[in-house]
Each structure stands twice: as C-alpha cells, then as structure tokens.
C-alpha cells in the first residue's frame, strides 16, 4: 500500500501545522468542558447539600403527625423539571411511612426509598419525560424525629449549559482549524517563496550563463545560507568551465600548428617532381612535425589524467641523487649536440618515497628546458641536497633567466614567455605544468629563482620521508 504524501512542501507544512493545532485545540476544548461540567455539578451538589442541611428547621409538624415544609419562594404551578429547578423534598419515617411528599415534586423524587441509606447519598435519576434530576437522600433529624429525607433539584439547567458549551466548542473547533489552516498555508507560502525564486534563477543558469547567481534575500537565515552555498558552487563551476574552455582552445591551437606544417610540407613537396633526396627531406620534416604532435598529445593526456584524478602514484623508495644522474645520462645526447656541460652535484644517496616514473618525468622536463634555453657551450648543474624538512633538487642553467613577472605564470598550461621562439624550440608550454603537478602530487612544491651567475634555478622540494 502506498502512503499518500502531498508533493508540495507547502501543503505538507500546512497539514502538519493543522494536525498539531487540531490536537492541541481538541485537548484544550476537552479540558474546558470537563472543568465546566465538574464545577457546575459541584455547584448543584452544594446547593442540594445546603437544602439537606437546612431541612431540620424547614419542617413543622402538623397536628396529625405529618409534616409541613416551610418553603415560600416556589411557584406552585408547574411541575415540569424542565421549567422548575426545585428544590423538592420528601420525608419517610423509619418504617417507610411517608411523612411529607412534596406535591410539586416529579415522580422519581417521591418514590419510596427501598433501603434507607446510612449516610446521605447524591445521585442522578431520570424523570419520565427524559429529564434528569439530582437528588440527595439520607438520614436526617426533622421536627425532633429521625427520618429519611430526600431533597432534589432539576439537573436540566446544568445539562443545557453543558450542551450549549459543547455546541460552541464543536462548532468553534473546525472554524478555528480552518482559519489557522489558511494562516499556516499563507505563512508557509511566504516562508518558502525564496525557494521558488531560487529555482527560477537556477533554471536560467546554463553553461552559457554561468555568471548568473541565485538571489540571496538574507544571507544569515537558512535559505540565504543555502543560496550562498549554491552560488559558491556555481563560482567553482564557472572557473572549471572557463579553464576547460581555455584548455580546449589552447590545445586545438597548439595541434593546428604541427598539422598545418605537415600539410604544407607535403603540398609543397608534391607540387613538382623532385630528386629522391628532396623527398627524403620532406618526409623527414613531416616526421619531425608528427613527433612534435605526438609529444603534445602525450603531454595533454598526462595532464588530463592528472587533473581527472585518474593518475595514481605508485610510491616506492627512490634515491633522488641516483635519479638525477640517470636523467642526465638520458638527456646527454641533447646537451652534447649543443656542446653543453652538465654536472651533477649530489654527494651521497638521498632516499625519498616517490613514484619513480612521475618524478623522473618532472626532472626530465626541467633538464630539457635547461638544455633548450641555455646557449651553445653553456653550463648546466644539477644539485641534490637535504634540508631538515625537504629533499631538494635544483637545476641551474645558463639561459636567459625568467623575468620576475613571469615566474609564477610559466607553470600555467600553454604559457610561454616568448611564444614563437619557444615553439621553435619544440615546446607547447606544458612541460612545467606537468612538472608542477608531479611535484605537488608528492606533497612537494616547485619554484624558480634567478641564478647567482645569471640564468635561472628551478628547485623541486619534496617531503623528506
Ligand atoms: P615548453 O615546453 O614550451 O618549454 P614549459 O612549460 O616547460 O613549456 O615552459 C614554459 C615557458 O617557460 C617556456 O616556454 C619558456 O618561455 C619558459 N622557460 C622554461 N624553462 C626555462 C628556462 N630554463 N630558462 C628560460 N625560460 C624557461
């Protein structure tokens, strides 16, 4: 069985409010009714008690031994307990003989007391017309003799007051609930209206309008807090979208250059018949461009995996000094081509915990740049040292150095200081981004400073553990 559940929070709030209110009102009405009934009954009973206690002086004995009741303020005519409230009285002697019977009293009052009660008892009886009478019977001293006395009063005034009260309560409860329900609905609608506005504003925010924000009426209340949190999320999304857009635009731009070069070289090569050696040159230069494209795609994939969180580090114990020497050997050919001298200054082994392949790539990128940007015959020095907190690998080169305003930006993707020259050198501006990611993934940091004798010094600082 599926439970009915209104879709709108507004209706649900109203119904909960209404249910709570009906329960409270019903309990309150029940309490009021019980209290009034108790106090009206207690009042009637105390009047009966008074009648009973005053009876001693209210009777006089007739010469024939019967009694006369000295009540002067009663209307002698009607006997209908609906109209007349009493009091009425009857008196029996110890043998059950009637000593006094109120001529105006309704039937149940005059009925014989089957067994005279030992002490006064109060009870309600029903008169033939369906009306209720409250009576008190018990032993009492009347005109010098011990008798059984019964005094009675109509209960109808009490009952009719209770009926009116009940009618008012029963009529008032649904009315009050109706008014309160309408009020609760209006309050809920007003309280939730910012959500509607937020939903409308959120619907308008699309990939092309990520700059829009949700309205924040009051930043200190719960809804304002929610809108603020959403707005912060939108800001982050906007930044990511912008980065993605720039990345895609830059990546396509970088790919177009080698592709155009391949195409142009091919077209020029085919324009007229050439000797075999010329074709070889054409193919060689096309392969060179294809290589560049290949490197670019590989770098892009590395960055995409790194940023998507897919690249997991496989950490092991690595000797940073040995790794530095290994990278120098790996790039020795490039340095030799430019007659550069590359030295490694790493006295002893420097063990750290790292992903060997990832860290190696970072060092390759730094040394590759050092070779690329240092002049022919220049000097490059790799230095591995240990500080209290870090193991440090520094690459000193004899290149043109990095202008201070570019020092931070060179680590951004596709950033090159002199675009045309460094593209000629083969780079797309991704090498340092990859190096930075690799170092930061190890909990370290990368920085660049001007070298003491010109050039620049790139430093990788890794946690010493
Ligand atoms: P690229 O692949 O183009 O070298 P990088 O991200 O490695 O890209 O470097 C970004 C830019 O920083 C380079 O284009 C270059 O302008 C500058 N750069 C990097 N390393 C050096 C260096 N050792 N000396 C001078 N400039 C450098």
Coordinates of C-alpha atoms and ligand atoms in Angstrom, one line a residue:
X1 CA 0.0 0.0 0.0
X2 CA 1.5 3.4 -0.9
X3 CA 1.1 6.1 1.6
X4 CA -0.4 9.3 0.4
X5 CA 2.0 12.1 0.6
X6 CA 1.4 15.6 -0.8
X7 CA 4.1 16.6 -3.3
X8 CA 4.3 20.2 -2.2
X9 CA 6.3 21.1 0.9
X10 CA 3.9 24.0 1.4
X11 CA 0.9 21.7 1.7
X12 CA 2.8 19.2 3.9
X13 CA 3.8 22.0 6.3
X14 CA 0.2 23.3 6.4
X15 CA -1.2 19.8 7.1
X16 CA 1.4 19.1 9.9
X17 CA 0.6 22.5 11.4
X18 CA -3.1 21.8 11.2
X19 CA -2.8 18.4 12.7
X20 CA -0.8 19.7 15.6
X21 CA -3.3 22.6 16.1
X22 CA -6.4 20.3 16.0
X23 CA -4.8 18.0 18.6
X24 CA -4.0 20.9 20.9
X25 CA -7.4 22.6 20.4
X26 CA -9.3 19.3 21.0
X27 CA -7.3 18.7 24.2
X28 CA -8.0 22.3 25.3
X29 CA -11.7 22.0 24.5
X30 CA -11.9 18.7 26.3
X31 CA -10.2 20.2 29.3
X32 CA -12.5 23.2 29.3
X33 CA -15.6 21.0 29.0
X34 CA -14.5 18.7 31.8
X35 CA -13.7 21.6 34.1
X36 CA -17.0 23.4 33.5
X37 CA -19.0 20.2 33.9
X38 CA -17.3 19.5 37.2
X39 CA -17.8 23.0 38.6
X40 CA -21.5 23.2 37.5
X41 CA -22.2 19.7 39.1
X42 CA -20.2 20.7 42.2
X43 CA -22.3 23.9 42.4
X44 CA -25.6 21.9 42.1
X45 CA -24.5 19.4 44.7
X46 CA -23.5 22.0 47.2
X47 CA -26.9 23.6 46.8
X48 CA -28.5 20.2 47.4
X49 CA -26.3 19.8 50.4
X50 CA -27.5 23.1 51.7
X51 CA -31.2 22.1 51.2
X52 CA -30.5 18.9 53.1
X53 CA -28.8 20.5 56.0
X54 CA -31.4 23.3 56.4
X55 CA -34.3 20.8 56.3
X56 CA -34.1 20.4 60.1
X57 CA -35.6 23.9 60.5
X58 CA -37.6 23.9 57.3
X59 CA -40.3 21.5 58.5
X60 CA -43.0 21.9 61.1
X61 CA -45.2 19.1 62.4
X62 CA -48.9 19.1 61.7
X63 CA -51.3 18.0 64.5
X64 CA -51.9 14.7 62.6
X65 CA -48.2 13.9 62.9
X66 CA -47.5 14.6 59.2
X67 CA -45.0 17.3 58.3
X68 CA -45.3 20.7 56.5
X69 CA -42.4 22.1 54.5
X70 CA -41.9 25.8 55.0
X71 CA -40.6 26.9 51.6
X72 CA -42.2 30.1 50.5
X73 CA -40.5 31.1 47.3
X74 CA -41.7 28.4 44.9
X75 CA -44.1 28.8 42.1
X76 CA -46.9 26.4 43.0
X77 CA -48.0 25.6 39.4
X78 CA -45.5 23.9 37.1
X79 CA -44.1 20.6 38.0
X80 CA -42.1 20.2 34.8
X81 CA -38.5 19.8 35.9
X82 CA -37.6 21.5 32.6
X83 CA -39.0 24.7 33.9
X84 CA -38.8 24.4 37.6
X85 CA -35.5 23.8 39.2
X86 CA -36.8 22.7 42.6
X87 CA -36.0 22.2 45.3
X88 CA -38.3 19.4 46.2
X89 CA -38.4 17.3 49.3
X90 CA -39.9 14.0 50.7
X91 CA -39.7 12.6 54.2
X92 CA -40.2 9.0 55.4
X93 CA -40.2 7.7 58.9
X94 CA -38.1 4.7 60.0
X95 CA -40.9 2.3 58.8
X96 CA -41.1 3.7 55.3
X97 CA -44.2 5.7 56.0
X98 CA -44.5 8.9 54.1
X99 CA -44.4 11.9 56.5
X100 CA -44.1 14.5 53.8
X101 CA -44.5 14.3 50.0
X102 CA -43.9 17.5 48.0
X103 CA -46.9 17.9 45.8
X104 CA -44.9 19.6 43.1
X105 CA -42.1 17.0 43.0
X106 CA -41.7 14.9 39.9
X107 CA -42.2 11.1 40.1
X108 CA -38.8 9.7 40.9
X109 CA -38.4 12.1 43.9
X110 CA -41.5 10.7 45.6
X111 CA -40.6 7.1 45.1
X112 CA -40.2 5.1 48.3
X113 CA -36.7 4.7 49.5
X114 CA -36.2 0.9 49.3
X115 CA -33.5 0.8 51.9
X116 CA -32.8 4.0 53.8
X117 CA -29.1 4.8 53.3
X118 CA -26.9 5.0 56.4
X119 CA -25.5 8.4 55.3
X120 CA -26.5 11.0 52.7
X121 CA -26.1 9.8 49.1
X122 CA -26.2 12.0 46.0
X123 CA -27.3 10.5 42.6
X124 CA -28.9 11.4 39.3
X125 CA -32.2 9.9 38.2
X126 CA -34.2 10.2 35.1
X127 CA -37.7 11.6 35.2
X128 CA -40.4 10.1 32.9
X129 CA -40.1 13.0 30.4
X130 CA -36.5 12.1 29.9
X131 CA -35.3 14.9 32.1
X132 CA -32.6 14.4 34.7
X133 CA -32.9 15.2 38.4
X134 CA -30.2 15.3 41.0
X135 CA -31.3 14.1 44.4
X136 CA -29.8 13.6 47.9
X137 CA -31.2 11.0 50.3
X138 CA -30.1 10.1 53.8
X139 CA -30.9 10.1 57.5
X140 CA -31.7 13.5 59.0
X141 CA -33.3 14.9 62.1
X142 CA -36.6 16.7 61.2
X143 CA -39.0 18.2 63.7
X144 CA -37.4 16.3 66.5
X145 CA -37.5 12.8 64.9
X146 CA -35.0 10.7 62.9
X147 CA -36.3 10.4 59.4
X148 CA -35.2 9.6 55.9
X149 CA -35.0 12.8 53.9
X150 CA -34.7 13.3 50.2
X151 CA -34.2 16.6 48.6
X152 CA -34.0 17.1 44.8
X153 CA -33.3 19.7 42.2
X154 CA -33.5 19.6 38.4
X155 CA -30.3 18.9 36.6
X156 CA -31.6 20.3 33.4
X157 CA -30.2 23.8 33.7
X158 CA -26.7 22.3 34.2
X159 CA -27.2 19.9 31.3
X160 CA -28.5 22.6 29.0
X161 CA -25.5 24.9 29.8
X162 CA -23.2 21.9 29.1
X163 CA -25.0 21.3 25.8
X164 CA -24.5 24.9 24.8
X165 CA -20.9 24.8 25.7
X166 CA -20.4 21.6 23.8
X167 CA -22.1 23.0 20.7
X168 CA -19.9 26.1 20.9
X169 CA -16.7 24.0 21.2
X170 CA -17.7 21.6 18.4
X171 CA -18.6 24.4 16.1
X172 CA -15.6 26.5 17.1
X173 CA -13.0 23.8 16.6
X174 CA -13.4 23.3 12.8
X175 CA -13.8 27.0 12.4
X176 CA -10.6 27.7 14.3
X177 CA -8.8 24.9 12.4
X178 CA -10.0 26.4 9.1
X179 CA -8.8 29.9 9.9
X180 CA -5.5 28.5 11.3
X181 CA -5.0 26.2 8.3
X182 CA -5.4 29.1 5.9
X183 CA -3.0 31.2 8.0
X184 CA -0.5 28.3 8.1
X185 CA -0.7 28.0 4.3
X186 CA -0.1 31.7 3.8
X187 CA 2.9 31.6 6.2
X188 CA 4.4 28.5 4.6
X189 CA 3.9 30.1 1.2
X190 CA 5.6 33.3 2.3
X191 CA 8.4 31.4 4.0
X192 CA 9.1 29.2 1.0
X193 CA 8.8 31.8 -1.7
X194 CA 12.6 32.4 -1.8
X195 CA 12.9 28.8 -2.8
X196 CA 10.7 29.4 -5.9
X197 CA 12.7 32.4 -6.8
X198 CA 15.9 30.4 -6.3
X199 CA 14.6 27.6 -8.6
X200 CA 13.6 30.1 -11.3
X201 CA 17.0 31.7 -11.1
X202 CA 18.8 28.3 -11.1
X203 CA 16.8 27.2 -14.1
X204 CA 18.2 30.2 -16.0
X205 CA 21.8 29.3 -15.2
X206 CA 23.2 27.3 -18.2
X207 CA 26.7 26.7 -19.5
X208 CA 26.5 29.9 -21.4
X209 CA 25.2 31.9 -18.5
X210 CA 27.3 30.6 -15.7
X211 CA 28.0 34.1 -14.4
X212 CA 24.4 34.4 -13.1
X213 CA 23.8 33.9 -9.4
X214 CA 20.9 33.0 -7.1
X215 CA 19.2 35.8 -5.2
X216 CA 20.2 36.0 -1.6
X217 CA 17.5 37.8 0.5
X218 CA 19.0 37.4 3.9
X219 CA 22.5 35.7 4.0
X220 CA 22.0 34.9 7.7
X221 CA 18.9 32.7 7.5
X222 CA 18.8 29.1 6.4
X223 CA 17.6 29.8 2.8
X224 CA 20.1 32.6 2.4
X225 CA 22.9 30.2 3.6
X226 CA 21.7 27.6 1.1
X227 CA 21.7 30.2 -1.8
X228 CA 25.2 31.3 -0.8
X229 CA 26.5 27.7 -0.8
X230 CA 24.9 27.2 -4.3
X231 CA 26.4 30.4 -5.5
X232 CA 29.9 29.3 -4.3
X233 CA 29.4 26.0 -6.2
X234 CA 28.4 28.0 -9.3
X235 CA 31.5 30.1 -9.0
X236 CA 33.7 27.0 -8.8
X237 CA 31.8 25.5 -11.8
X238 CA 32.3 28.7 -13.7
X239 CA 36.0 28.7 -13.0
X240 CA 36.3 25.0 -14.1
X241 CA 34.3 25.7 -17.3
X242 CA 36.5 28.6 -18.1
X243 CA 39.6 26.5 -17.5
X244 CA 38.2 23.8 -19.7
X245 CA 37.3 26.2 -22.4
X246 CA 40.7 27.8 -22.4
X247 CA 42.4 24.4 -22.3
X248 CA 40.4 23.2 -25.3
X249 CA 41.0 26.4 -27.2
X250 CA 44.8 26.3 -26.4
X251 CA 45.1 22.6 -27.1
X252 CA 43.4 22.9 -30.6
X253 CA 45.6 25.9 -31.4
X254 CA 48.8 24.0 -30.5
X255 CA 47.7 21.0 -32.5
X256 CA 46.8 23.1 -35.5
X257 CA 50.4 24.3 -35.9
X258 CA 52.2 20.9 -36.5
X259 CA 49.2 19.7 -38.5
X260 CA 49.4 22.8 -40.8
X261 CA 53.2 22.3 -41.0
X262 CA 52.7 18.6 -42.1
X263 CA 50.1 19.6 -44.7
X264 CA 52.1 22.5 -46.1
X265 CA 55.4 20.5 -46.3
X266 CA 53.5 17.7 -48.1
X267 CA 51.8 20.0 -50.5
X268 CA 55.0 21.8 -51.4
X269 CA 56.8 18.5 -51.8
X270 CA 54.2 17.3 -54.3
X271 CA 54.0 20.5 -56.3
X272 CA 56.7 19.4 -58.7
X273 CA 58.8 16.3 -59.4
X274 CA 61.9 16.3 -57.2
X275 CA 65.0 14.1 -56.7
X276 CA 64.8 11.3 -54.2
X277 CA 66.9 13.1 -51.6
X278 CA 64.5 16.1 -51.7
X279 CA 61.6 13.7 -51.0
X280 CA 63.5 12.3 -48.1
X281 CA 63.9 15.7 -46.6
X282 CA 60.2 16.4 -47.0
X283 CA 59.3 13.1 -45.3
X284 CA 61.9 13.7 -42.5
X285 CA 60.5 17.1 -41.8
X286 CA 56.9 15.7 -41.8
X287 CA 58.0 13.1 -39.3
X288 CA 59.5 15.7 -37.1
X289 CA 56.2 17.6 -37.0
X290 CA 54.4 14.3 -36.4
X291 CA 56.8 13.7 -33.4
X292 CA 56.0 17.1 -32.1
X293 CA 52.3 16.4 -32.4
X294 CA 52.8 13.0 -30.6
X295 CA 54.6 14.7 -27.7
X296 CA 51.9 17.3 -27.4
X297 CA 49.1 14.7 -27.3
X298 CA 51.1 12.6 -24.7
X299 CA 51.6 15.7 -22.6
X300 CA 47.9 16.6 -22.9
X301 CA 46.9 13.1 -21.9
X302 CA 49.2 13.2 -18.9
X303 CA 47.7 16.5 -17.7
X304 CA 44.1 15.3 -18.4
X305 CA 44.7 12.1 -16.3
X306 CA 46.4 14.2 -13.6
X307 CA 43.5 16.6 -13.3
X308 CA 40.8 14.0 -13.6
X309 CA 42.4 12.3 -10.6
X310 CA 42.9 9.1 -12.6
X311 CA 46.7 9.2 -12.2
X312 CA 47.6 7.2 -9.1
X313 CA 51.1 7.3 -7.7
X314 CA 52.9 4.0 -7.2
X315 CA 55.3 5.1 -4.5
X316 CA 58.5 3.3 -3.6
X317 CA 61.9 4.2 -2.0
X318 CA 63.8 6.2 -4.6
X319 CA 67.3 7.6 -4.4
X320 CA 66.9 11.2 -5.6
X321 CA 70.7 11.5 -6.3
X322 CA 70.8 8.4 -8.5
X323 CA 67.6 9.5 -10.3
X324 CA 69.2 12.9 -11.1
X325 CA 72.3 11.1 -12.6
X326 CA 70.0 8.8 -14.6
X327 CA 68.1 11.7 -16.1
X328 CA 71.4 13.5 -17.0
X329 CA 72.5 10.3 -18.8
X330 CA 69.2 10.2 -20.6
X331 CA 69.5 13.7 -22.0
X332 CA 73.3 13.7 -22.5
X333 CA 72.9 13.5 -26.3
X334 CA 70.8 16.7 -26.4
X335 CA 73.4 18.5 -24.3
X336 CA 76.2 17.2 -26.4
X337 CA 74.6 18.5 -29.6
X338 CA 74.9 22.0 -28.1
X339 CA 78.3 21.3 -26.6
X340 CA 76.9 22.0 -23.1
X341 CA 78.5 20.7 -19.9
X342 CA 76.1 19.1 -17.5
X343 CA 77.3 18.3 -14.0
X344 CA 75.6 16.5 -11.1
X345 CA 76.4 17.7 -7.6
X346 CA 75.0 15.0 -5.3
X347 CA 77.4 13.7 -2.7
X348 CA 75.5 10.9 -1.1
X349 CA 72.3 9.0 -1.7
X350 CA 69.1 10.9 -0.9
X351 CA 66.4 8.3 -0.3
X352 CA 62.8 9.5 -0.6
X353 CA 59.4 7.9 -1.1
X354 CA 58.1 8.7 -4.6
X355 CA 56.6 7.4 -7.8
X356 CA 59.8 6.9 -9.8
X357 CA 58.3 7.4 -13.3
X358 CA 56.3 10.5 -12.4
X359 CA 59.2 12.2 -10.6
X360 CA 61.6 11.2 -13.4
X361 CA 59.3 13.0 -15.9
X362 CA 59.4 16.2 -13.8
X363 CA 63.2 16.2 -13.7
X364 CA 63.4 15.4 -17.4
X365 CA 61.1 18.4 -18.2
X366 CA 63.4 20.7 -16.1
X367 CA 66.6 19.5 -17.6
X368 CA 65.1 19.5 -21.1
X369 CA 64.2 23.2 -20.6
X370 CA 67.7 24.0 -19.2
X371 CA 69.3 22.4 -22.3
X372 CA 66.8 24.1 -24.6
X373 CA 67.3 27.6 -23.2
X374 CA 71.0 27.5 -22.3
X375 CA 73.2 28.7 -25.1
X376 CA 75.6 26.5 -27.1
X377 CA 78.6 25.7 -24.9
X378 CA 76.6 26.7 -21.7
X379 CA 76.8 25.0 -18.3
X380 CA 74.1 23.2 -16.5
X381 CA 74.3 21.9 -12.9
X382 CA 72.0 19.6 -11.1
X383 CA 72.4 19.8 -7.3
X384 CA 70.7 17.4 -4.8
X385 CA 70.7 18.5 -1.1
X386 CA 68.9 17.5 2.1
X387 CA 67.2 20.1 4.3
X388 CA 65.5 19.3 7.6
X389 CA 62.1 19.2 6.0
X390 CA 62.9 18.6 2.4
X391 CA 65.0 16.8 -0.2
X392 CA 65.9 19.4 -2.8
X393 CA 66.8 19.0 -6.4
X394 CA 68.0 22.2 -8.1
X395 CA 68.6 22.7 -11.8
X396 CA 71.0 25.7 -12.5
X397 CA 71.2 26.8 -16.1
X398 CA 73.0 29.5 -18.1
X399 CA 69.9 30.6 -20.1
X400 CA 68.3 34.0 -20.4
X401 CA 66.6 33.7 -17.0
X402 CA 62.9 34.2 -16.2
X403 CA 61.6 37.7 -15.8
X404 CA 60.1 38.1 -12.3
X405 CA 56.6 38.9 -13.7
X406 CA 56.6 35.5 -15.5
X407 CA 57.9 33.5 -12.6
X408 CA 54.5 32.2 -11.4
X409 CA 52.8 32.1 -14.8
X410 CA 55.4 29.8 -16.5
X411 CA 53.8 26.9 -14.5
X412 CA 50.4 27.5 -16.1
X413 CA 49.4 25.3 -19.0
X414 CA 50.4 26.6 -22.5
X415 CA 52.2 29.6 -21.0
X416 CA 55.4 30.6 -22.9
X417 CA 57.4 33.7 -22.3
X418 CA 58.3 34.3 -26.0
X419 CA 55.7 32.2 -27.8
X420 CA 57.3 32.0 -31.3
X421 CA 60.8 31.3 -30.1
X422 CA 60.0 28.6 -27.6
X423 CA 57.6 26.9 -30.0
X424 CA 60.6 26.8 -32.4
X425 CA 62.4 25.1 -29.5
X426 CA 59.7 22.5 -29.6
X427 CA 57.6 23.3 -26.6
X428 CA 53.9 23.9 -26.2
X429 CA 54.1 25.3 -22.7
X430 CA 53.1 22.1 -20.9
X431 CA 56.4 20.8 -19.5
X432 CA 56.4 22.9 -16.4
X433 CA 52.6 22.3 -15.7
X434 CA 53.3 18.6 -15.8
X435 CA 56.4 19.1 -13.5
X436 CA 54.4 21.1 -11.1
X437 CA 51.6 18.5 -11.0
X438 CA 54.1 15.7 -10.5
X439 CA 55.8 17.5 -7.6
X440 CA 52.6 18.6 -5.9
X441 CA 51.1 15.1 -6.1
X442 CA 54.1 14.1 -3.9
X443 CA 53.2 16.8 -1.4
X444 CA 56.1 19.0 -2.5
X445 CA 56.5 22.3 -4.4
X446 CA 58.4 23.7 -7.3
X447 CA 59.8 27.2 -7.6
X448 CA 62.1 29.2 -9.8
X449 CA 64.7 31.9 -8.8
X450 CA 67.3 33.8 -10.7
X451 CA 70.7 32.1 -10.7
X452 CA 73.7 33.7 -8.9
X453 CA 75.7 33.9 -12.1
X454 CA 72.8 34.6 -14.4
X455 CA 70.4 32.0 -15.8
X456 CA 67.8 30.5 -13.6
X457 CA 67.5 27.9 -10.9
X458 CA 64.4 25.6 -10.8
X459 CA 64.0 23.8 -7.5
X460 CA 61.9 20.8 -6.6
X461 CA 61.3 20.4 -2.9
X462 CA 60.0 17.1 -1.8
X463 CA 58.9 16.0 1.7
X464 CA 61.8 14.3 3.5
X465 CA 60.3 11.0 4.4
Ligands
LIG1 P1 57.9 24.4 -23.1 O1 57.5 23.0 -23.4 O2 57.4 25.4 -24.1 O3 59.3 24.6 -22.7 P2 57.3 24.7 -20.3 O4 56.1 24.7 -19.6 O5 58.4 23.7 -20.0 O6 57.0 24.7 -21.8 O7 57.9 26.2 -20.1 C1 57.1 27.3 -20.2 C2 57.9 28.5 -20.6 O8 58.8 28.9 -19.6 C3 58.8 28.3 -21.8 O9 58.1 28.5 -23.0 C4 59.9 29.3 -21.6 O10 59.4 30.5 -22.1 C5 60.0 29.4 -20.1 N1 61.1 28.6 -19.6 C6 61.0 27.4 -19.0 N2 62.2 26.9 -18.6 C7 63.1 27.9 -18.8 C8 64.5 28.1 -18.6 N3 65.2 27.1 -18.1 N4 65.0 29.3 -19.0 C9 64.3 30.2 -19.6 N5 63.0 30.1 -19.8 C10 62.4 29.0 -19.4

